[in-house]
Amino acid sequence: MKKTFNKTLIILLAVFLLLPLSVWAIDFGFVTNISTGFGNNASDDVNFDFKIDLWPRLSLLIGDNGDFLFSAGLTLGVDEEFFYVPEILHTEFSMRFGSSGIRVGRINYSDPLSFVAEGLFDGALFYHNSGIGVFQIGAWYTGFLYKKNANITMTDDDLMSFGTPLDYGDFFGTYFAPSRMIASLGWEHPSVAEVVNLRTAVVAQVDLTDSDSKFHSQYLIVKGGFPFSIFLIEFGGSFGMSQTINDDNEFNLAFAGEAGFFWLFPSEFNSRLSFIARIAGGKIENSVDAFVPITTKYYGFILKHKLSGLSVLSVNFSSRINQDLGTSVDFSYFIRNDLGTFKGYPVSPDSEGFFLGPEVSAQATWSPFSDLQLNLGGGLFIPALGNAGSKENINWRIELSATMSIF
């Protein structure tokens, strides 16, 4: 009885002490997303999928300088068969100390180019604001993330694991992303010499999987932006090194880059026209291999492939018609940079062509209320306008989604 009383007293005392810090600072929220889509595949069969995402979140102020955020997710859906996936999402403790700060937990990170490493990772990031820019250093682990959202497909073993369906009878063997350690040292300045917005980073990745062949990689990344009135020009690039550790140890170099031109129209529709060229180098010779990013990011609405040995030329026009309605139209052309890295649709087995073909897509977003957003999008990919698989079928897809937020 005495032990029970002491425990109760301790709990009440803790609540009493924490109450002034938190009772007026707790924020709950809930987001629901319902999406469906249908389209054909390489064999021209029509596929249908449907899913519901439930995302509860909680945020809490800790004193004057701290914050805590927790968010989780549950996805229910049908894609040939019923599935459900639970997940811990953005969960972060952050604390500020004057011009410095630290973020710990499952936090967002993106490299300057956003196609080397981008997404949620488990780890910590320390940053410091100074008169010569913002410095940051971080380290993360990927092995506790859900594999489909982490999207790490650096090696053939990673790709095989990614494609293996989630099996709750073998949860630990089919749920998690490949085990890799990522570290980053970065610096950015919003206006060097009052001319250029400059971001740089050194990113390293260590393979901790149980594969017989290990793949380690390092990247030096630089990106600069040059604003001129209603125009913005951006250039960026990455120099990469990789080490494959197996019976035949290999050391390779790789290159990637992008250039973008953005034109913001001075009109009531808040329109923007952009052209972006992205190049992820292919295999040239024994010492120059295809560029391999840590996380896979897709640049097509239909054609979803890793940006490795691939170039994408994109034109986008977006417009905000009014406060509730926005539209965008994209045109992209895909080119492979060698004849071995890019595989699958629409490449024919004996193809020696480099041009995969164009993709056209459009999307409309309507927000009739502040907490409701409706999206309708569609697109098609046309391999006949390339020479790598000109006899393959046209792929098309239509998507509809609704997102409701409660805060």
Short mmCIF file of C-alpha atoms in Angstrom, two decimals:
data_model
loop_
_atom_site.label_atom_id
_atom_site.label_comp_id
_atom_site.label_asym_id
_atom_site.label_seq_id
_atom_site.Cartn_x
_atom_site.Cartn_y
_atom_site.Cartn_z
CA MET A 1 0.00 0.00 0.00
CA LYS A 2 2.83 2.36 0.92
CA LYS A 3 4.68 1.60 -2.34
CA THR A 4 1.52 2.30 -4.35
CA PHE A 5 1.03 5.61 -2.53
CA ASN A 6 4.67 6.63 -3.15
CA LYS A 7 4.38 5.85 -6.88
CA THR A 8 1.15 7.84 -7.11
CA LEU A 9 2.74 10.77 -5.31
CA ILE A 10 5.74 10.76 -7.64
CA ILE A 11 3.49 10.71 -10.73
CA LEU A 12 1.33 13.57 -9.41
CA LEU A 13 4.45 15.58 -8.55
CA ALA A 14 5.89 15.03 -12.04
CA VAL A 15 2.60 16.11 -13.66
CA PHE A 16 2.47 19.19 -11.42
CA LEU A 17 6.02 20.20 -12.37
CA LEU A 18 5.54 19.63 -16.08
CA LEU A 19 2.09 21.15 -16.30
CA PRO A 20 3.25 24.81 -16.57
CA LEU A 21 5.61 23.83 -19.37
CA SER A 22 3.25 21.82 -21.49
CA VAL A 23 -0.45 22.20 -20.78
CA TRP A 24 -0.83 25.21 -23.10
CA ALA A 25 1.82 24.04 -25.59
CA ILE A 26 0.56 20.63 -26.69
CA ASP A 27 -0.74 20.50 -30.24
CA PHE A 28 -2.55 17.48 -31.70
CA GLY A 29 -3.24 16.92 -35.35
CA PHE A 30 -4.57 14.28 -37.70
CA VAL A 31 -4.20 13.99 -41.47
CA THR A 32 -6.08 11.54 -43.68
CA ASN A 33 -5.18 10.94 -47.30
CA ILE A 34 -7.30 8.84 -49.65
CA SER A 35 -5.83 8.10 -53.07
CA THR A 36 -6.62 5.90 -56.01
CA GLY A 37 -5.10 5.36 -59.41
CA PHE A 38 -5.37 3.22 -62.50
CA GLY A 39 -3.31 2.76 -65.60
CA ASN A 40 -1.56 0.17 -67.73
CA ASN A 41 1.83 -1.49 -67.45
CA ALA A 42 4.40 -2.70 -69.95
CA SER A 43 2.15 -5.62 -70.96
CA ASP A 44 -0.77 -3.18 -71.46
CA ASP A 45 -2.81 -4.75 -68.64
CA VAL A 46 -4.84 -2.19 -66.69
CA ASN A 47 -4.03 -2.02 -62.96
CA PHE A 48 -6.04 -0.43 -60.16
CA ASP A 49 -4.81 0.58 -56.72
CA PHE A 50 -6.39 2.25 -53.71
CA LYS A 51 -5.01 3.28 -50.33
CA ILE A 52 -5.83 5.25 -47.20
CA ASP A 53 -3.11 6.94 -45.13
CA LEU A 54 -3.77 7.89 -41.51
CA TRP A 55 -1.19 10.25 -39.98
CA PRO A 56 -1.68 11.35 -36.35
CA ARG A 57 0.79 13.86 -34.96
CA LEU A 58 1.62 15.53 -31.65
CA SER A 59 3.90 18.48 -30.97
CA LEU A 60 5.01 19.85 -27.65
CA LEU A 61 6.99 22.91 -26.59
CA ILE A 62 9.67 22.17 -24.01
CA GLY A 63 10.64 25.29 -22.11
CA ASP A 64 11.60 28.31 -24.20
CA ASN A 65 14.06 26.61 -26.54
CA GLY A 66 12.89 23.06 -27.09
CA ASP A 67 10.34 21.25 -29.24
CA PHE A 68 9.16 17.67 -29.51
CA LEU A 69 7.28 16.27 -32.48
CA PHE A 70 5.86 12.78 -32.91
CA SER A 71 4.02 11.48 -35.96
CA ALA A 72 3.00 8.01 -37.01
CA GLY A 73 1.28 6.44 -39.96
CA LEU A 74 -0.92 3.55 -40.93
CA THR A 75 -1.47 2.75 -44.59
CA LEU A 76 -4.34 0.51 -45.71
CA GLY A 77 -4.75 -0.34 -49.33
CA VAL A 78 -5.35 -2.64 -52.25
CA ASP A 79 -2.75 -3.23 -54.95
CA GLU A 80 -3.59 -6.62 -56.46
CA GLU A 81 -4.23 -7.70 -52.84
CA PHE A 82 -5.04 -6.05 -49.49
CA PHE A 83 -2.15 -4.70 -47.41
CA TYR A 84 -1.56 -2.62 -44.30
CA VAL A 85 1.66 -0.99 -43.12
CA PRO A 86 2.28 0.71 -39.74
CA GLU A 87 5.12 3.20 -39.49
CA ILE A 88 6.74 5.77 -37.22
CA LEU A 89 7.18 8.96 -39.24
CA HIS A 90 8.79 12.30 -38.42
CA THR A 91 9.67 12.10 -34.71
CA GLU A 92 12.08 14.74 -33.47
CA PHE A 93 13.41 16.43 -30.36
CA SER A 94 15.06 19.78 -31.08
CA MET A 95 16.79 22.27 -28.81
CA ARG A 96 18.23 25.70 -29.60
CA PHE A 97 21.21 27.29 -27.83
CA GLY A 98 21.55 30.86 -29.08
CA SER A 99 22.91 30.62 -32.63
CA SER A 100 23.30 26.84 -32.45
CA GLY A 101 20.93 23.93 -32.17
CA ILE A 102 20.54 20.18 -32.28
CA ARG A 103 17.88 17.88 -33.77
CA VAL A 104 17.62 14.25 -32.65
CA GLY A 105 15.29 11.44 -33.71
CA ARG A 106 13.73 10.47 -37.03
CA ILE A 107 14.44 13.70 -38.84
CA ASN A 108 14.40 15.08 -42.37
CA TYR A 109 17.64 15.54 -44.27
CA SER A 110 18.32 16.56 -47.85
CA ASP A 111 21.64 17.12 -49.60
CA PRO A 112 22.05 20.31 -51.67
CA LEU A 113 21.01 18.57 -54.90
CA SER A 114 18.23 16.55 -53.18
CA PHE A 115 18.95 13.43 -55.23
CA VAL A 116 21.92 11.95 -53.32
CA ALA A 117 20.18 11.53 -49.96
CA GLU A 118 16.72 12.83 -49.10
CA GLY A 119 14.08 11.74 -46.62
CA LEU A 120 13.63 10.69 -43.01
CA PHE A 121 16.60 9.14 -41.23
CA ASP A 122 17.30 8.09 -37.64
CA GLY A 123 20.08 10.13 -36.07
CA ALA A 124 21.16 13.60 -35.02
CA LEU A 125 22.03 16.90 -36.69
CA PHE A 126 23.94 19.79 -35.08
CA TYR A 127 23.91 23.23 -36.72
CA HIS A 128 25.50 26.61 -36.06
CA ASN A 129 24.53 29.98 -37.57
CA SER A 130 27.41 32.42 -38.04
CA GLY A 131 28.24 35.53 -40.01
CA ILE A 132 29.83 33.41 -42.72
CA GLY A 133 26.97 30.97 -43.13
CA VAL A 134 25.29 27.98 -41.53
CA PHE A 135 27.40 24.95 -40.63
CA GLN A 136 25.88 21.56 -39.92
CA ILE A 137 27.08 18.07 -39.14
CA GLY A 138 24.93 14.97 -38.86
CA ALA A 139 24.93 11.20 -38.74
CA TRP A 140 22.04 8.77 -39.38
CA TYR A 141 21.17 5.08 -39.58
CA THR A 142 18.73 3.61 -42.11
CA GLY A 143 18.10 0.07 -40.87
CA PHE A 144 14.99 0.89 -38.79
CA LEU A 145 13.09 2.65 -41.60
CA TYR A 146 10.27 1.13 -43.65
CA LYS A 147 11.93 0.10 -46.90
CA LYS A 148 9.28 1.43 -49.31
CA ASN A 149 9.52 4.96 -47.92
CA ALA A 150 13.30 4.94 -47.37
CA ASN A 151 13.66 3.81 -51.02
CA ILE A 152 17.29 2.70 -50.81
CA THR A 153 18.23 0.58 -53.85
CA MET A 154 21.98 1.07 -54.21
CA THR A 155 22.85 -2.56 -55.03
CA ASP A 156 21.15 -5.58 -56.59
CA ASP A 157 20.64 -7.01 -53.08
CA ASP A 158 18.94 -3.74 -52.02
CA LEU A 159 16.70 -3.89 -55.07
CA MET A 160 15.73 -7.49 -54.39
CA SER A 161 14.89 -6.65 -50.77
CA PHE A 162 12.86 -3.62 -51.89
CA GLY A 163 10.78 -5.73 -54.24
CA THR A 164 10.07 -8.49 -51.70
CA PRO A 165 6.48 -8.13 -50.38
CA LEU A 166 6.01 -7.35 -46.70
CA ASP A 167 5.40 -10.63 -44.86
CA TYR A 168 4.29 -10.37 -41.23
CA GLY A 169 5.44 -13.97 -40.77
CA ASP A 170 8.96 -12.66 -41.50
CA PHE A 171 8.46 -9.07 -40.37
CA PHE A 172 12.09 -8.31 -39.49
CA GLY A 173 13.31 -9.78 -42.75
CA THR A 174 10.87 -7.99 -45.07
CA TYR A 175 9.94 -4.65 -43.43
CA PHE A 176 13.16 -2.72 -42.88
CA ALA A 177 15.40 -0.78 -45.25
CA PRO A 178 19.02 -1.87 -45.87
CA SER A 179 21.36 -1.13 -42.95
CA ARG A 180 23.54 1.82 -43.87
CA MET A 181 25.22 4.61 -41.93
CA ILE A 182 25.14 8.10 -43.44
CA ALA A 183 27.21 11.09 -42.31
CA SER A 184 27.16 14.65 -43.62
CA LEU A 185 29.15 17.85 -43.16
CA GLY A 186 27.53 20.87 -44.79
CA TRP A 187 27.75 24.63 -45.20
CA GLU A 188 25.40 27.12 -46.82
CA HIS A 189 25.25 30.88 -47.28
CA PRO A 190 22.16 32.73 -48.53
CA SER A 191 24.05 35.42 -50.43
CA VAL A 192 27.79 35.06 -51.01
CA ALA A 193 29.07 38.47 -52.15
CA GLU A 194 25.36 39.40 -52.34
CA VAL A 195 25.21 37.46 -55.61
CA VAL A 196 24.93 33.69 -55.15
CA ASN A 197 23.07 31.38 -52.78
CA LEU A 198 25.63 28.63 -52.16
CA ARG A 199 25.17 25.19 -50.56
CA THR A 200 27.88 22.56 -50.16
CA ALA A 201 28.09 19.20 -48.41
CA VAL A 202 30.29 16.16 -48.02
CA VAL A 203 28.20 13.00 -47.60
CA ALA A 204 29.49 9.52 -46.83
CA GLN A 205 27.65 6.18 -46.73
CA VAL A 206 28.87 2.95 -45.12
CA ASP A 207 27.30 -0.39 -46.03
CA LEU A 208 26.35 -2.31 -42.86
CA THR A 209 24.23 -4.98 -44.55
CA ASP A 210 25.04 -8.69 -44.24
CA SER A 211 25.66 -8.94 -47.98
CA ASP A 212 28.83 -10.69 -49.11
CA SER A 213 29.59 -7.68 -51.31
CA LYS A 214 29.77 -4.28 -49.55
CA PHE A 215 29.21 -0.98 -51.35
CA HIS A 216 30.54 2.19 -49.69
CA SER A 217 30.30 5.66 -51.25
CA GLN A 218 31.26 9.31 -50.70
CA TYR A 219 29.99 12.49 -52.37
CA LEU A 220 31.17 16.08 -52.66
CA ILE A 221 28.13 18.21 -53.55
CA VAL A 222 27.93 21.89 -54.53
CA LYS A 223 24.91 23.92 -55.65
CA GLY A 224 24.57 27.62 -56.38
CA GLY A 225 21.62 29.86 -57.21
CA PHE A 226 21.81 33.21 -59.01
CA PRO A 227 18.63 35.35 -58.71
CA PHE A 228 18.08 38.13 -61.26
CA SER A 229 14.85 40.08 -60.80
CA ILE A 230 12.10 37.61 -61.83
CA PHE A 231 14.62 34.97 -62.97
CA LEU A 232 16.62 32.35 -61.10
CA ILE A 233 19.49 30.29 -62.50
CA GLU A 234 20.81 27.28 -60.58
CA PHE A 235 23.82 25.04 -61.14
CA GLY A 236 24.91 22.05 -59.11
CA GLY A 237 27.02 18.97 -59.25
CA SER A 238 28.35 16.00 -57.33
CA PHE A 239 31.67 14.21 -57.53
CA GLY A 240 31.34 10.70 -56.14
CA MET A 241 33.65 7.87 -55.15
CA SER A 242 32.66 4.29 -54.37
CA GLN A 243 34.31 1.15 -53.09
CA THR A 244 32.92 -2.32 -53.76
CA ILE A 245 34.38 -4.79 -51.27
CA ASN A 246 34.22 -8.42 -52.44
CA ASP A 247 36.55 -10.97 -54.02
CA ASP A 248 37.49 -8.36 -56.63
CA ASN A 249 37.72 -5.05 -54.76
CA GLU A 250 36.81 -2.09 -56.95
CA PHE A 251 37.30 1.67 -56.66
CA ASN A 252 35.27 3.88 -58.98
CA LEU A 253 34.54 7.54 -59.65
CA ALA A 254 31.16 8.95 -60.67
CA PHE A 255 29.63 12.30 -61.59
CA ALA A 256 26.21 13.95 -61.54
CA GLY A 257 24.92 17.45 -62.12
CA GLU A 258 21.94 19.67 -62.79
CA ALA A 259 21.16 23.06 -64.27
CA GLY A 260 17.90 24.95 -63.91
CA PHE A 261 16.30 28.11 -65.24
CA PHE A 262 13.21 29.54 -63.52
CA TRP A 263 11.02 32.42 -64.71
CA LEU A 264 8.40 33.84 -62.37
CA PHE A 265 5.79 35.66 -64.43
CA PRO A 266 4.72 39.02 -62.98
CA SER A 267 1.03 38.22 -63.26
CA GLU A 268 -1.97 37.77 -61.02
CA PHE A 269 -1.85 34.00 -61.60
CA ASN A 270 1.56 33.56 -59.87
CA SER A 271 2.78 31.51 -62.82
CA ARG A 272 6.23 29.96 -63.12
CA LEU A 273 8.06 28.42 -66.06
CA SER A 274 11.07 26.23 -65.37
CA PHE A 275 13.57 24.17 -67.32
CA ILE A 276 15.78 21.68 -65.47
CA ALA A 277 18.41 19.33 -66.87
CA ARG A 278 19.60 16.54 -64.57
CA ILE A 279 22.45 14.20 -65.49
CA ALA A 280 23.55 11.16 -63.48
CA GLY A 281 26.60 9.86 -65.28
CA GLY A 282 26.84 6.35 -66.71
CA LYS A 283 29.69 3.89 -66.96
CA ILE A 284 32.51 5.18 -69.16
CA GLU A 285 35.44 2.91 -68.42
CA ASN A 286 36.74 0.65 -65.66
CA SER A 287 37.42 3.50 -63.21
CA VAL A 288 34.35 5.65 -64.05
CA ASP A 289 31.11 3.95 -63.10
CA ALA A 290 27.46 4.97 -63.10
CA PHE A 291 26.45 7.48 -60.45
CA VAL A 292 24.61 5.74 -57.58
CA PRO A 293 22.60 7.89 -55.14
CA ILE A 294 21.90 6.72 -51.59
CA THR A 295 18.13 7.17 -51.82
CA THR A 296 16.11 6.69 -54.97
CA LYS A 297 14.10 9.70 -56.12
CA TYR A 298 11.80 9.52 -59.14
CA TYR A 299 11.58 12.30 -61.71
CA GLY A 300 8.75 10.90 -63.78
CA PHE A 301 5.03 10.58 -63.20
CA ILE A 302 4.97 7.31 -65.16
CA LEU A 303 8.60 6.27 -65.63
CA LYS A 304 9.92 5.66 -62.12
CA HIS A 305 13.58 4.72 -62.16
CA LYS A 306 16.64 5.53 -60.09
CA LEU A 307 18.63 8.52 -61.36
CA SER A 308 21.67 6.44 -62.24
CA GLY A 309 23.14 6.35 -65.74
CA LEU A 310 20.20 8.52 -66.74
CA SER A 311 19.55 12.08 -67.91
CA VAL A 312 16.21 13.87 -67.58
CA LEU A 313 15.32 17.11 -69.39
CA SER A 314 12.19 18.69 -67.90
CA VAL A 315 9.98 21.69 -68.65
CA ASN A 316 7.31 22.67 -66.14
CA PHE A 317 4.64 25.35 -66.14
CA SER A 318 2.67 25.95 -62.95
CA SER A 319 0.03 28.53 -62.18
CA ARG A 320 -2.08 29.54 -59.20
CA ILE A 321 -5.36 30.50 -60.83
CA ASN A 322 -6.82 31.72 -57.55
CA GLN A 323 -6.39 31.09 -53.85
CA ASP A 324 -8.17 27.73 -54.12
CA LEU A 325 -7.05 26.32 -57.48
CA GLY A 326 -3.63 25.58 -58.91
CA THR A 327 -2.44 23.68 -61.99
CA SER A 328 0.82 22.38 -63.41
CA VAL A 329 1.95 20.77 -66.65
CA ASP A 330 5.20 18.80 -67.06
CA PHE A 331 7.09 17.60 -70.10
CA SER A 332 10.17 15.40 -69.59
CA TYR A 333 12.49 13.50 -71.89
CA PHE A 334 14.55 10.55 -70.62
CA ILE A 335 17.96 9.56 -72.03
CA ARG A 336 20.19 6.78 -70.78
CA ASN A 337 23.89 7.58 -70.54
CA ASP A 338 25.22 4.07 -71.18
CA LEU A 339 23.84 0.81 -72.52
CA GLY A 340 24.11 -1.22 -69.32
CA THR A 341 22.99 0.70 -66.24
CA PHE A 342 19.37 1.44 -67.12
CA LYS A 343 17.31 -1.73 -67.50
CA GLY A 344 13.63 -2.57 -67.79
CA TYR A 345 10.77 -0.85 -69.60
CA PRO A 346 10.97 0.48 -72.28
CA VAL A 347 14.41 -0.89 -73.16
CA SER A 348 14.37 -3.86 -75.54
CA PRO A 349 16.76 -6.74 -74.75
CA ASP A 350 18.91 -6.07 -77.82
CA SER A 351 18.48 -2.29 -77.84
CA GLU A 352 21.45 -0.05 -78.61
CA GLY A 353 19.45 3.17 -78.48
CA PHE A 354 19.97 5.84 -75.85
CA PHE A 355 16.69 7.78 -76.13
CA LEU A 356 13.93 6.30 -73.94
CA GLY A 357 11.19 8.73 -74.88
CA PRO A 358 9.08 11.63 -73.55
CA GLU A 359 6.56 11.85 -70.74
CA VAL A 360 3.73 14.37 -70.43
CA SER A 361 1.72 14.87 -67.25
CA ALA A 362 -0.65 17.42 -65.72
CA GLN A 363 -2.10 18.01 -62.28
CA ALA A 364 -4.80 20.19 -60.75
CA THR A 365 -5.06 20.99 -57.04
CA TRP A 366 -8.24 22.39 -55.50
CA SER A 367 -8.58 23.49 -51.87
CA PRO A 368 -12.23 24.44 -51.28
CA PHE A 369 -11.49 24.67 -47.54
CA SER A 370 -8.30 25.29 -45.62
CA ASP A 371 -8.31 21.73 -44.26
CA LEU A 372 -9.29 19.91 -47.47
CA GLN A 373 -7.26 19.44 -50.65
CA LEU A 374 -8.27 17.54 -53.80
CA ASN A 375 -5.76 16.46 -56.47
CA LEU A 376 -6.35 15.12 -59.96
CA GLY A 377 -3.41 14.12 -62.13
CA GLY A 378 -2.62 12.08 -65.17
CA GLY A 379 0.14 11.40 -67.63
CA LEU A 380 1.54 9.16 -70.35
CA PHE A 381 4.95 7.95 -71.43
CA ILE A 382 5.57 7.46 -75.18
CA PRO A 383 8.50 5.12 -76.01
CA ALA A 384 7.72 5.35 -79.74
CA LEU A 385 9.35 8.81 -79.70
CA GLY A 386 12.66 7.27 -78.63
CA ASN A 387 14.96 4.60 -80.06
CA ALA A 388 15.63 2.36 -77.02
CA GLY A 389 12.25 0.62 -77.11
CA SER A 390 10.24 2.29 -79.84
CA LYS A 391 7.91 -0.71 -80.27
CA GLU A 392 6.87 -0.84 -76.61
CA ASN A 393 3.37 0.13 -75.49
CA ILE A 394 2.45 3.62 -74.32
CA ASN A 395 2.09 3.75 -70.54
CA TRP A 396 -0.59 5.94 -68.99
CA ARG A 397 -1.94 6.57 -65.50
CA ILE A 398 -4.62 8.67 -63.79
CA GLU A 399 -4.57 9.50 -60.06
CA LEU A 400 -7.09 11.11 -57.72
CA SER A 401 -6.49 11.94 -54.06
CA ALA A 402 -8.11 13.84 -51.20
CA THR A 403 -6.29 15.08 -48.11
CA MET A 404 -8.10 16.27 -44.98
CA SER A 405 -6.32 17.85 -42.01
CA ILE A 406 -7.60 18.25 -38.49
CA PHE A 407 -5.60 20.43 -36.10
#
